[in-house]
Amino acid sequence: MSDKSKTKAALLHELARAEAEELVEQCVQQLEDEESKIVNELLEIRLLKKGEHLMRAGDVPTANYGIVSGCIRQYYLVNGEEKTTFFYTTDHSIYSLHGTSKGIPVKYYLTCVEDTSVTVLSYEKELELFERCPRLSTMSRNALKEELANFQEMLATHITSSPEERYNNLLTNRPDLINRVPQYQLASYLGVTPESLSRIRKRMVTAH
Amino acid sequence: MSDKSKTKAALLHELARAEAEELVEQCVQQLEDEESKIVNELLEIRLLKKGEHLMRAGDVPTANYGIVSGCIRQYYLVNGEEKTTFFYTTDHSIYSLHGTSKGIPVKYYLTCVEDTSVTVLSYEKELELFERCPRLSTMSRNALKEELANFQEMLATHITSSPEERYNNLLTNRPDLINRVPQYQLASYLGVTPESLSRIRKRMVTAH
């Protein structure tokens, strides 16, 4: 294909890849030379379009993903209704859970709220990575601990708070989501109807 | 103190320690000789009485804990009310997380529902352990992934399910809790009043 015949879409795709590669490059620079060489060798970049699924219920995961840019929504189908359970954005990792070694299919869907770029590290390559770079194994364990801490705290927060408090938490901790994500998906994530979310927002505007 | 003067309580305490040591011994046997020697050297056992706190809001955690036997309840104080967010039982680990390297105080309480024995691995000794036993670092990372998977799934379940479905999940996944834990604590964990929990139970008995 000649340069001339490249469509605008293809150029944008290339641009997105270049940007993703640059962002990964910046992260990798914090590593030692030999480590960053190995990471670059094993890590792949995948570009997804808005609305595209990274995973569907029933799929058996084969890799870990890291969000470079964009936003991925996790949801479950409950009696035909999409229930949103998480939004993954930059620097979040998707470990795809139980699948690691057991080949258990996931029960959820992962779909792109925006055009999204992710790093892909297959479970096989992950093993290779940690064998060749033991120091990264420790870094990975610490990152996992942080992630676990976040989820434990999110679960606790979800149990102990009202929808209004949850919305407040969102405003404090992930303000970017408010404008990036459709309101009905935010409402589902907070466990309320879109109408209730609208009322909560109005009350907060009036209160401040 | 002579054997004769030992009180029944002290004997029970010794028995609990011996039992805990035996259980830890069984786990450690799955390791290689050198590894199990190092684990035994670094791991401590701590016995707690029913009602005793392992941690209070404001404490800065200094160790990871593993539940050998018993049950530890995690709760938050919200406007003077205890909101239960988790029950740790045998084989659960308490990573206390954010504290690991940052010295951030926890916001929750950990208290014993029953007499409980835990393994204690201070953060310093954990570093030493993984330095001396690199294979355990990989095992630990995999265990962390499993734990993360569990919490991600619990969060998703909590978001997507009704209190009745949550009670059903509990019956399926952690049936032992139903009789071990006071009803008002279970109700708090499920996000309902004790009266609602009582109604849910009655409806389920009638339905089956």
PDB file of N, CA and C in Angstrom, chain A residues 64 74 76 78-79 83-86 88 93 95-98 100-102 107-108 123 126-127 130 137-138 140-142 144-160 165 188-191, chain B residues 64 74 76 78-79 83-86 88 93 95-98 100-102 107-108 123 126-127 130 136-138 140-142 144-160 165 188-191:
ATOM      1  N   ASN A  64      -2.228 -10.762  30.471  1.00  0.00           N
ATOM      2  CA  ASN A  64      -2.484  -9.581  31.291  1.00  0.00           C
ATOM      3  C   ASN A  64      -2.463  -8.361  30.384  1.00  0.00           C
ATOM      4  N   GLN A  74     -15.884  -2.619  32.413  1.00  0.00           N
ATOM      5  CA  GLN A  74     -16.223  -4.003  32.736  1.00  0.00           C
ATOM      6  C   GLN A  74     -17.701  -4.072  33.093  1.00  0.00           C
ATOM      7  N   TYR A  76     -21.303  -6.922  33.651  1.00  0.00           N
ATOM      8  CA  TYR A  76     -21.911  -8.246  33.667  1.00  0.00           C
ATOM      9  C   TYR A  76     -23.286  -8.131  33.019  1.00  0.00           C
ATOM     10  N   VAL A  78     -26.869  -9.169  33.541  1.00  0.00           N
ATOM     11  CA  VAL A  78     -27.743  -9.739  34.566  1.00  0.00           C
ATOM     12  C   VAL A  78     -29.177  -9.620  34.072  1.00  0.00           C
ATOM     13  N   ASN A  79     -29.799 -10.745  33.774  1.00  0.00           N
ATOM     14  CA  ASN A  79     -31.149 -10.750  33.182  1.00  0.00           C
ATOM     15  C   ASN A  79     -31.244  -9.791  31.990  1.00  0.00           C
ATOM     16  N   LYS A  83     -24.721  -4.524  33.798  1.00  0.00           N
ATOM     17  CA  LYS A  83     -24.400  -3.924  35.095  1.00  0.00           C
ATOM     18  C   LYS A  83     -22.908  -3.602  35.090  1.00  0.00           C
ATOM     19  N   THR A  84     -22.588  -2.325  35.116  1.00  0.00           N
ATOM     20  CA  THR A  84     -21.193  -1.880  35.050  1.00  0.00           C
ATOM     21  C   THR A  84     -20.512  -2.064  36.393  1.00  0.00           C
ATOM     22  N   THR A  85     -19.344  -2.684  36.390  1.00  0.00           N
ATOM     23  CA  THR A  85     -18.672  -2.950  37.662  1.00  0.00           C
ATOM     24  C   THR A  85     -17.309  -2.267  37.787  1.00  0.00           C
ATOM     25  N   PHE A  86     -16.753  -1.798  36.663  1.00  0.00           N
ATOM     26  CA  PHE A  86     -15.472  -1.090  36.789  1.00  0.00           C
ATOM     27  C   PHE A  86     -15.123  -0.353  35.511  1.00  0.00           C
ATOM     28  N   TYR A  88     -11.607   0.787  33.710  1.00  0.00           N
ATOM     29  CA  TYR A  88     -10.146   0.757  33.685  1.00  0.00           C
ATOM     30  C   TYR A  88      -9.628   1.921  32.843  1.00  0.00           C
ATOM     31  N   SER A  93      -4.205  -2.119  35.472  1.00  0.00           N
ATOM     32  CA  SER A  93      -3.896  -3.405  34.849  1.00  0.00           C
ATOM     33  C   SER A  93      -5.112  -4.304  34.905  1.00  0.00           C
ATOM     34  N   TYR A  95      -5.817  -8.102  35.121  1.00  0.00           N
ATOM     35  CA  TYR A  95      -5.107  -9.370  35.308  1.00  0.00           C
ATOM     36  C   TYR A  95      -5.936 -10.564  34.855  1.00  0.00           C
ATOM     37  N   SER A  96      -7.209 -10.280  34.503  1.00  0.00           N
ATOM     38  CA  SER A  96      -8.055 -11.338  33.956  1.00  0.00           C
ATOM     39  C   SER A  96      -8.205 -12.512  34.912  1.00  0.00           C
ATOM     40  N   LEU A  97      -7.891 -12.262  36.108  1.00  0.00           N
ATOM     41  CA  LEU A  97      -8.291 -13.073  37.213  1.00  0.00           C
ATOM     42  C   LEU A  97      -7.920 -14.531  37.177  1.00  0.00           C
ATOM     43  N   HIS A  98      -8.900 -15.320  37.639  1.00  0.00           N
ATOM     44  CA  HIS A  98      -8.678 -16.745  37.879  1.00  0.00           C
ATOM     45  C   HIS A  98      -8.071 -17.468  36.686  1.00  0.00           C
ATOM     46  N   THR A 100      -5.508 -17.233  35.039  1.00  0.00           N
ATOM     47  CA  THR A 100      -4.058 -17.340  34.880  1.00  0.00           C
ATOM     48  C   THR A 100      -3.565 -18.725  34.504  1.00  0.00           C
ATOM     49  N   SER A 101      -3.837 -19.681  35.384  1.00  0.00           N
ATOM     50  CA  SER A 101      -3.283 -20.999  35.098  1.00  0.00           C
ATOM     51  C   SER A 101      -4.396 -22.021  34.960  1.00  0.00           C
ATOM     52  N   LYS A 102      -5.604 -21.631  35.324  1.00  0.00           N
ATOM     53  CA  LYS A 102      -6.652 -22.640  35.459  1.00  0.00           C
ATOM     54  C   LYS A 102      -7.558 -22.736  34.238  1.00  0.00           C
ATOM     55  N   LYS A 107     -16.661 -14.235  33.551  1.00  0.00           N
ATOM     56  CA  LYS A 107     -18.121 -14.080  33.545  1.00  0.00           C
ATOM     57  C   LYS A 107     -18.526 -12.688  33.064  1.00  0.00           C
ATOM     58  N   TYR A 108     -17.532 -11.847  32.793  1.00  0.00           N
ATOM     59  CA  TYR A 108     -17.823 -10.447  32.494  1.00  0.00           C
ATOM     60  C   TYR A 108     -17.419 -10.086  31.067  1.00  0.00           C
ATOM     61  N   TYR A 123       0.468 -14.950  29.431  1.00  0.00           N
ATOM     62  CA  TYR A 123       0.905 -15.620  30.661  1.00  0.00           C
ATOM     63  C   TYR A 123       2.253 -16.309  30.465  1.00  0.00           C
ATOM     64  N   GLU A 126       4.901 -13.708  30.457  1.00  0.00           N
ATOM     65  CA  GLU A 126       5.067 -13.182  31.817  1.00  0.00           C
ATOM     66  C   GLU A 126       6.044 -14.063  32.604  1.00  0.00           C
ATOM     67  N   LEU A 127       5.846 -15.379  32.494  1.00  0.00           N
ATOM     68  CA  LEU A 127       6.759 -16.304  33.181  1.00  0.00           C
ATOM     69  C   LEU A 127       8.197 -16.075  32.708  1.00  0.00           C
ATOM     70  N   PHE A 130       9.713 -12.793  34.162  1.00  0.00           N
ATOM     71  CA  PHE A 130      10.154 -12.805  35.555  1.00  0.00           C
ATOM     72  C   PHE A 130      11.342 -13.731  35.762  1.00  0.00           C
ATOM     73  N   SER A 137       9.932  -9.120  39.079  1.00  0.00           N
ATOM     74  CA  SER A 137       9.001  -9.972  39.826  1.00  0.00           C
ATOM     75  C   SER A 137       8.611  -9.289  41.126  1.00  0.00           C
ATOM     76  N   THR A 138       9.600  -8.718  41.811  1.00  0.00           N
ATOM     77  CA  THR A 138       9.333  -7.998  43.065  1.00  0.00           C
ATOM     78  C   THR A 138       8.488  -6.758  42.800  1.00  0.00           C
ATOM     79  N   SER A 140       6.460  -6.317  40.381  1.00  0.00           N
ATOM     80  CA  SER A 140       5.123  -6.772  40.026  1.00  0.00           C
ATOM     81  C   SER A 140       4.345  -7.164  41.282  1.00  0.00           C
ATOM     82  N   ARG A 141       5.027  -7.821  42.229  1.00  0.00           N
ATOM     83  CA  ARG A 141       4.341  -8.227  43.458  1.00  0.00           C
ATOM     84  C   ARG A 141       3.863  -7.000  44.230  1.00  0.00           C
ATOM     85  N   ASN A 142       4.706  -5.969  44.277  1.00  0.00           N
ATOM     86  CA  ASN A 142       4.298  -4.746  44.976  1.00  0.00           C
ATOM     87  C   ASN A 142       3.139  -4.056  44.269  1.00  0.00           C
ATOM     88  N   LEU A 144       0.878  -5.557  42.501  1.00  0.00           N
ATOM     89  CA  LEU A 144      -0.300  -6.386  42.780  1.00  0.00           C
ATOM     90  C   LEU A 144      -0.878  -6.064  44.155  1.00  0.00           C
ATOM     91  N   LYS A 145       0.021  -5.855  45.119  1.00  0.00           N
ATOM     92  CA  LYS A 145      -0.421  -5.513  46.481  1.00  0.00           C
ATOM     93  C   LYS A 145      -1.198  -4.212  46.488  1.00  0.00           C
ATOM     94  N   GLU A 146      -0.669  -3.225  45.779  1.00  0.00           N
ATOM     95  CA  GLU A 146      -1.340  -1.923  45.674  1.00  0.00           C
ATOM     96  C   GLU A 146      -2.728  -2.102  45.071  1.00  0.00           C
ATOM     97  N   GLU A 147      -2.767  -2.901  44.004  1.00  0.00           N
ATOM     98  CA  GLU A 147      -4.023  -3.135  43.288  1.00  0.00           C
ATOM     99  C   GLU A 147      -5.012  -3.850  44.215  1.00  0.00           C
ATOM    100  N   LEU A 148      -4.505  -4.827  44.954  1.00  0.00           N
ATOM    101  CA  LEU A 148      -5.357  -5.552  45.891  1.00  0.00           C
ATOM    102  C   LEU A 148      -5.885  -4.597  46.955  1.00  0.00           C
ATOM    103  N   ALA A 149      -5.002  -3.730  47.448  1.00  0.00           N
ATOM    104  CA  ALA A 149      -5.399  -2.744  48.445  1.00  0.00           C
ATOM    105  C   ALA A 149      -6.525  -1.873  47.906  1.00  0.00           C
ATOM    106  N   ASN A 150      -6.376  -1.441  46.650  1.00  0.00           N
ATOM    107  CA  ASN A 150      -7.399  -0.596  46.038  1.00  0.00           C
ATOM    108  C   ASN A 150      -8.740  -1.310  45.980  1.00  0.00           C
ATOM    109  N   PHE A 151      -8.711  -2.571  45.563  1.00  0.00           N
ATOM    110  CA  PHE A 151      -9.973  -3.298  45.425  1.00  0.00           C
ATOM    111  C   PHE A 151     -10.593  -3.601  46.786  1.00  0.00           C
ATOM    112  N   GLN A 152      -9.767  -3.896  47.783  1.00  0.00           N
ATOM    113  CA  GLN A 152     -10.299  -4.119  49.129  1.00  0.00           C
ATOM    114  C   GLN A 152     -10.978  -2.852  49.623  1.00  0.00           C
ATOM    115  N   GLU A 153     -10.337  -1.712  49.360  1.00  0.00           N
ATOM    116  CA  GLU A 153     -10.895  -0.451  49.823  1.00  0.00           C
ATOM    117  C   GLU A 153     -12.163  -0.096  49.045  1.00  0.00           C
ATOM    118  N   MET A 154     -12.162  -0.392  47.735  1.00  0.00           N
ATOM    119  CA  MET A 154     -13.355  -0.113  46.934  1.00  0.00           C
ATOM    120  C   MET A 154     -14.527  -0.962  47.401  1.00  0.00           C
ATOM    121  N   LEU A 155     -14.233  -2.243  47.713  1.00  0.00           N
ATOM    122  CA  LEU A 155     -15.303  -3.113  48.198  1.00  0.00           C
ATOM    123  C   LEU A 155     -15.849  -2.575  49.519  1.00  0.00           C
ATOM    124  N   ALA A 156     -14.939  -2.218  50.420  1.00  0.00           N
ATOM    125  CA  ALA A 156     -15.362  -1.685  51.716  1.00  0.00           C
ATOM    126  C   ALA A 156     -16.182  -0.411  51.525  1.00  0.00           C
ATOM    127  N   THR A 157     -15.703   0.454  50.641  1.00  0.00           N
ATOM    128  CA  THR A 157     -16.411   1.707  50.391  1.00  0.00           C
ATOM    129  C   THR A 157     -17.790   1.431  49.837  1.00  0.00           C
ATOM    130  N   HIS A 158     -17.871   0.451  48.928  1.00  0.00           N
ATOM    131  CA  HIS A 158     -19.162   0.152  48.322  1.00  0.00           C
ATOM    132  C   HIS A 158     -20.133  -0.374  49.365  1.00  0.00           C
ATOM    133  N   ILE A 159     -19.624  -1.176  50.293  1.00  0.00           N
ATOM    134  CA  ILE A 159     -20.497  -1.740  51.327  1.00  0.00           C
ATOM    135  C   ILE A 159     -20.947  -0.664  52.306  1.00  0.00           C
ATOM    136  N   THR A 160     -20.027   0.261  52.631  1.00  0.00           N
ATOM    137  CA  THR A 160     -20.330   1.184  53.728  1.00  0.00           C
ATOM    138  C   THR A 160     -20.975   2.495  53.292  1.00  0.00           C
ATOM    139  N   GLU A 165     -22.764   9.117  48.529  1.00  0.00           N
ATOM    140  CA  GLU A 165     -21.367   9.106  48.975  1.00  0.00           C
ATOM    141  C   GLU A 165     -20.452   8.493  47.914  1.00  0.00           C
ATOM    142  N   SER A 188     -25.159   2.908  36.623  1.00  0.00           N
ATOM    143  CA  SER A 188     -25.099   1.463  36.854  1.00  0.00           C
ATOM    144  C   SER A 188     -23.941   1.126  37.793  1.00  0.00           C
ATOM    145  N   TYR A 189     -22.791   1.776  37.579  1.00  0.00           N
ATOM    146  CA  TYR A 189     -21.606   1.550  38.401  1.00  0.00           C
ATOM    147  C   TYR A 189     -21.873   1.953  39.857  1.00  0.00           C
ATOM    148  N   LEU A 190     -22.658   3.040  40.038  1.00  0.00           N
ATOM    149  CA  LEU A 190     -22.955   3.514  41.399  1.00  0.00           C
ATOM    150  C   LEU A 190     -24.121   2.760  42.018  1.00  0.00           C
ATOM    151  N   GLY A 191     -24.755   1.911  41.220  1.00  0.00           N
ATOM    152  CA  GLY A 191     -25.863   1.101  41.745  1.00  0.00           C
ATOM    153  C   GLY A 191     -27.174   1.867  41.854  1.00  0.00           C
TER     154      GLY A 191
ATOM    155  N   ASN B  64       2.375  -8.600  57.361  1.00  0.00           N
ATOM    156  CA  ASN B  64       1.297  -9.354  56.734  1.00  0.00           C
ATOM    157  C   ASN B  64       0.858 -10.442  57.707  1.00  0.00           C
ATOM    158  N   GLN B  74     -13.471  -7.497  59.643  1.00  0.00           N
ATOM    159  CA  GLN B  74     -13.029  -6.136  59.308  1.00  0.00           C
ATOM    160  C   GLN B  74     -14.248  -5.222  59.339  1.00  0.00           C
ATOM    161  N   TYR B  76     -15.622  -0.813  59.486  1.00  0.00           N
ATOM    162  CA  TYR B  76     -15.368   0.627  59.516  1.00  0.00           C
ATOM    163  C   TYR B  76     -16.347   1.242  60.499  1.00  0.00           C
ATOM    164  N   VAL B  78     -18.717   4.147  60.852  1.00  0.00           N
ATOM    165  CA  VAL B  78     -19.340   5.196  60.045  1.00  0.00           C
ATOM    166  C   VAL B  78     -20.419   5.861  60.897  1.00  0.00           C
ATOM    167  N   ASN B  79     -20.189   7.102  61.266  1.00  0.00           N
ATOM    168  CA  ASN B  79     -21.094   7.822  62.165  1.00  0.00           C
ATOM    169  C   ASN B  79     -21.405   7.007  63.415  1.00  0.00           C
ATOM    170  N   LYS B  83     -19.708  -0.856  60.416  1.00  0.00           N
ATOM    171  CA  LYS B  83     -20.110  -1.421  59.127  1.00  0.00           C
ATOM    172  C   LYS B  83     -19.114  -2.524  58.768  1.00  0.00           C
ATOM    173  N   THR B  84     -19.600  -3.753  58.785  1.00  0.00           N
ATOM    174  CA  THR B  84     -18.731  -4.904  58.530  1.00  0.00           C
ATOM    175  C   THR B  84     -18.440  -5.031  57.039  1.00  0.00           C
ATOM    176  N   THR B  85     -17.171  -5.178  56.686  1.00  0.00           N
ATOM    177  CA  THR B  85     -16.821  -5.240  55.264  1.00  0.00           C
ATOM    178  C   THR B  85     -16.155  -6.551  54.855  1.00  0.00           C
ATOM    179  N   PHE B  86     -15.698  -7.344  55.832  1.00  0.00           N
ATOM    180  CA  PHE B  86     -15.129  -8.638  55.445  1.00  0.00           C
ATOM    181  C   PHE B  86     -14.940  -9.536  56.651  1.00  0.00           C
ATOM    182  N   TYR B  88     -12.341 -12.592  57.567  1.00  0.00           N
ATOM    183  CA  TYR B  88     -11.169 -13.384  57.211  1.00  0.00           C
ATOM    184  C   TYR B  88     -11.193 -14.701  57.983  1.00  0.00           C
ATOM    185  N   SER B  93      -5.334 -14.196  53.747  1.00  0.00           N
ATOM    186  CA  SER B  93      -4.205 -13.369  54.164  1.00  0.00           C
ATOM    187  C   SER B  93      -4.671 -11.939  54.347  1.00  0.00           C
ATOM    188  N   TYR B  95      -3.115  -8.424  54.008  1.00  0.00           N
ATOM    189  CA  TYR B  95      -1.882  -7.789  53.546  1.00  0.00           C
ATOM    190  C   TYR B  95      -1.731  -6.365  54.075  1.00  0.00           C
ATOM    191  N   SER B  96      -2.852  -5.812  54.563  1.00  0.00           N
ATOM    192  CA  SER B  96      -2.793  -4.466  55.152  1.00  0.00           C
ATOM    193  C   SER B  96      -2.205  -3.437  54.218  1.00  0.00           C
ATOM    194  N   LEU B  97      -1.829  -3.870  53.136  1.00  0.00           N
ATOM    195  CA  LEU B  97      -1.568  -3.152  51.913  1.00  0.00           C
ATOM    196  C   LEU B  97      -0.961  -1.791  51.992  1.00  0.00           C
ATOM    197  N   HIS B  98      -1.762  -0.776  51.675  1.00  0.00           N
ATOM    198  CA  HIS B  98      -1.166   0.542  51.447  1.00  0.00           C
ATOM    199  C   HIS B  98      -0.021   0.835  52.395  1.00  0.00           C
ATOM    200  N   THR B 100       2.334  -0.994  53.298  1.00  0.00           N
ATOM    201  CA  THR B 100       3.568  -1.729  53.047  1.00  0.00           C
ATOM    202  C   THR B 100       4.820  -0.873  53.147  1.00  0.00           C
ATOM    203  N   SER B 101       4.886   0.131  52.307  1.00  0.00           N
ATOM    204  CA  SER B 101       6.128   0.902  52.315  1.00  0.00           C
ATOM    205  C   SER B 101       5.844   2.363  52.634  1.00  0.00           C
ATOM    206  N   LYS B 102       4.581   2.704  52.637  1.00  0.00           N
ATOM    207  CA  LYS B 102       4.259   4.128  52.697  1.00  0.00           C
ATOM    208  C   LYS B 102       3.916   4.624  54.100  1.00  0.00           C
ATOM    209  N   LYS B 107      -7.843   2.597  57.776  1.00  0.00           N
ATOM    210  CA  LYS B 107      -9.069   3.286  58.176  1.00  0.00           C
ATOM    211  C   LYS B 107     -10.042   2.335  58.858  1.00  0.00           C
ATOM    212  N   TYR B 108      -9.661   1.068  58.931  1.00  0.00           N
ATOM    213  CA  TYR B 108     -10.598   0.048  59.418  1.00  0.00           C
ATOM    214  C   TYR B 108     -10.114  -0.595  60.714  1.00  0.00           C
ATOM    215  N   TYR B 123       7.086  -6.714  57.344  1.00  0.00           N
ATOM    216  CA  TYR B 123       7.496  -6.311  55.994  1.00  0.00           C
ATOM    217  C   TYR B 123       8.995  -6.514  55.781  1.00  0.00           C
ATOM    218  N   GLU B 126       9.620 -10.130  55.293  1.00  0.00           N
ATOM    219  CA  GLU B 126       9.103 -10.548  53.982  1.00  0.00           C
ATOM    220  C   GLU B 126      10.164 -10.304  52.901  1.00  0.00           C
ATOM    221  N   LEU B 127      10.772  -9.126  52.956  1.00  0.00           N
ATOM    222  CA  LEU B 127      11.835  -8.811  51.990  1.00  0.00           C
ATOM    223  C   LEU B 127      12.964  -9.832  52.081  1.00  0.00           C
ATOM    224  N   PHE B 130      11.930 -13.282  50.559  1.00  0.00           N
ATOM    225  CA  PHE B 130      11.931 -13.403  49.098  1.00  0.00           C
ATOM    226  C   PHE B 130      13.341 -13.273  48.513  1.00  0.00           C
ATOM    227  N   LEU B 136       9.634 -18.573  46.313  1.00  0.00           N
ATOM    228  CA  LEU B 136       8.468 -18.169  47.109  1.00  0.00           C
ATOM    229  C   LEU B 136       7.923 -16.834  46.632  1.00  0.00           C
ATOM    230  N   SER B 137       8.774 -16.027  46.051  1.00  0.00           N
ATOM    231  CA  SER B 137       8.322 -14.747  45.509  1.00  0.00           C
ATOM    232  C   SER B 137       7.309 -14.986  44.403  1.00  0.00           C
ATOM    233  N   THR B 138       7.596 -15.949  43.535  1.00  0.00           N
ATOM    234  CA  THR B 138       6.660 -16.292  42.458  1.00  0.00           C
ATOM    235  C   THR B 138       5.379 -16.864  43.031  1.00  0.00           C
ATOM    236  N   SER B 140       4.148 -16.293  45.914  1.00  0.00           N
ATOM    237  CA  SER B 140       3.441 -15.193  46.564  1.00  0.00           C
ATOM    238  C   SER B 140       2.723 -14.333  45.529  1.00  0.00           C
ATOM    239  N   ARG B 141       3.379 -14.104  44.375  1.00  0.00           N
ATOM    240  CA  ARG B 141       2.754 -13.284  43.347  1.00  0.00           C
ATOM    241  C   ARG B 141       1.490 -13.967  42.825  1.00  0.00           C
ATOM    242  N   ASN B 142       1.566 -15.267  42.652  1.00  0.00           N
ATOM    243  CA  ASN B 142       0.387 -15.994  42.183  1.00  0.00           C
ATOM    244  C   ASN B 142      -0.745 -15.969  43.216  1.00  0.00           C
ATOM    245  N   LEU B 144      -1.230 -13.617  45.371  1.00  0.00           N
ATOM    246  CA  LEU B 144      -1.759 -12.252  45.338  1.00  0.00           C
ATOM    247  C   LEU B 144      -2.738 -12.082  44.180  1.00  0.00           C
ATOM    248  N   LYS B 145      -2.404 -12.680  43.034  1.00  0.00           N
ATOM    249  CA  LYS B 145      -3.295 -12.603  41.873  1.00  0.00           C
ATOM    250  C   LYS B 145      -4.639 -13.246  42.166  1.00  0.00           C
ATOM    251  N   GLU B 146      -4.594 -14.415  42.814  1.00  0.00           N
ATOM    252  CA  GLU B 146      -5.820 -15.113  43.190  1.00  0.00           C
ATOM    253  C   GLU B 146      -6.668 -14.235  44.107  1.00  0.00           C
ATOM    254  N   GLU B 147      -5.972 -13.644  45.085  1.00  0.00           N
ATOM    255  CA  GLU B 147      -6.636 -12.798  46.077  1.00  0.00           C
ATOM    256  C   GLU B 147      -7.244 -11.579  45.371  1.00  0.00           C
ATOM    257  N   LEU B 148      -6.501 -11.007  44.458  1.00  0.00           N
ATOM    258  CA  LEU B 148      -6.997  -9.860  43.698  1.00  0.00           C
ATOM    259  C   LEU B 148      -8.229 -10.265  42.891  1.00  0.00           C
ATOM    260  N   ALA B 149      -8.127 -11.436  42.260  1.00  0.00           N
ATOM    261  CA  ALA B 149      -9.253 -11.955  41.481  1.00  0.00           C
ATOM    262  C   ALA B 149     -10.491 -12.082  42.364  1.00  0.00           C
ATOM    263  N   ASN B 150     -10.291 -12.624  43.574  1.00  0.00           N
ATOM    264  CA  ASN B 150     -11.417 -12.792  44.494  1.00  0.00           C
ATOM    265  C   ASN B 150     -12.064 -11.459  44.835  1.00  0.00           C
ATOM    266  N   PHE B 151     -11.230 -10.472  45.130  1.00  0.00           N
ATOM    267  CA  PHE B 151     -11.786  -9.180  45.533  1.00  0.00           C
ATOM    268  C   PHE B 151     -12.455  -8.473  44.360  1.00  0.00           C
ATOM    269  N   GLN B 152     -11.892  -8.607  43.151  1.00  0.00           N
ATOM    270  CA  GLN B 152     -12.532  -8.014  41.980  1.00  0.00           C
ATOM    271  C   GLN B 152     -13.905  -8.639  41.787  1.00  0.00           C
ATOM    272  N   GLU B 153     -13.963  -9.965  41.966  1.00  0.00           N
ATOM    273  CA  GLU B 153     -15.235 -10.664  41.777  1.00  0.00           C
ATOM    274  C   GLU B 153     -16.229 -10.298  42.883  1.00  0.00           C
ATOM    275  N   MET B 154     -15.724 -10.167  44.107  1.00  0.00           N
ATOM    276  CA  MET B 154     -16.617  -9.790  45.212  1.00  0.00           C
ATOM    277  C   MET B 154     -17.190  -8.405  44.996  1.00  0.00           C
ATOM    278  N   LEU B 155     -16.338  -7.481  44.516  1.00  0.00           N
ATOM    279  CA  LEU B 155     -16.815  -6.124  44.253  1.00  0.00           C
ATOM    280  C   LEU B 155     -17.889  -6.156  43.168  1.00  0.00           C
ATOM    281  N   ALA B 156     -17.594  -6.885  42.088  1.00  0.00           N
ATOM    282  CA  ALA B 156     -18.562  -6.986  40.990  1.00  0.00           C
ATOM    283  C   ALA B 156     -19.870  -7.597  41.491  1.00  0.00           C
ATOM    284  N   THR B 157     -19.756  -8.652  42.288  1.00  0.00           N
ATOM    285  CA  THR B 157     -20.945  -9.305  42.814  1.00  0.00           C
ATOM    286  C   THR B 157     -21.737  -8.353  43.686  1.00  0.00           C
ATOM    287  N   HIS B 158     -21.013  -7.579  44.500  1.00  0.00           N
ATOM    288  CA  HIS B 158     -21.711  -6.663  45.393  1.00  0.00           C
ATOM    289  C   HIS B 158     -22.461  -5.598  44.605  1.00  0.00           C
ATOM    290  N   ILE B 159     -21.841  -5.143  43.503  1.00  0.00           N
ATOM    291  CA  ILE B 159     -22.480  -4.103  42.692  1.00  0.00           C
ATOM    292  C   ILE B 159     -23.698  -4.655  41.946  1.00  0.00           C
ATOM    293  N   THR B 160     -23.571  -5.901  41.467  1.00  0.00           N
ATOM    294  CA  THR B 160     -24.601  -6.412  40.562  1.00  0.00           C
ATOM    295  C   THR B 160     -25.725  -7.172  41.250  1.00  0.00           C
ATOM    296  N   GLU B 165     -29.620 -12.025  46.839  1.00  0.00           N
ATOM    297  CA  GLU B 165     -28.626 -12.763  46.046  1.00  0.00           C
ATOM    298  C   GLU B 165     -27.293 -12.840  46.780  1.00  0.00           C
ATOM    299  N   SER B 188     -24.947  -6.495  58.415  1.00  0.00           N
ATOM    300  CA  SER B 188     -24.149  -5.322  58.060  1.00  0.00           C
ATOM    301  C   SER B 188     -23.295  -5.619  56.828  1.00  0.00           C
ATOM    302  N   TYR B 189     -22.691  -6.819  56.806  1.00  0.00           N
ATOM    303  CA  TYR B 189     -21.843  -7.233  55.678  1.00  0.00           C
ATOM    304  C   TYR B 189     -22.651  -7.303  54.385  1.00  0.00           C
ATOM    305  N   LEU B 190     -23.916  -7.742  54.487  1.00  0.00           N
ATOM    306  CA  LEU B 190     -24.772  -7.861  53.297  1.00  0.00           C
ATOM    307  C   LEU B 190     -25.424  -6.528  52.943  1.00  0.00           C
ATOM    308  N   GLY B 191     -25.244  -5.538  53.812  1.00  0.00           N
ATOM    309  CA  GLY B 191     -25.795  -4.214  53.523  1.00  0.00           C
ATOM    310  C   GLY B 191     -27.277  -4.104  53.812  1.00  0.00           C
TER     311      GLY B 191
END
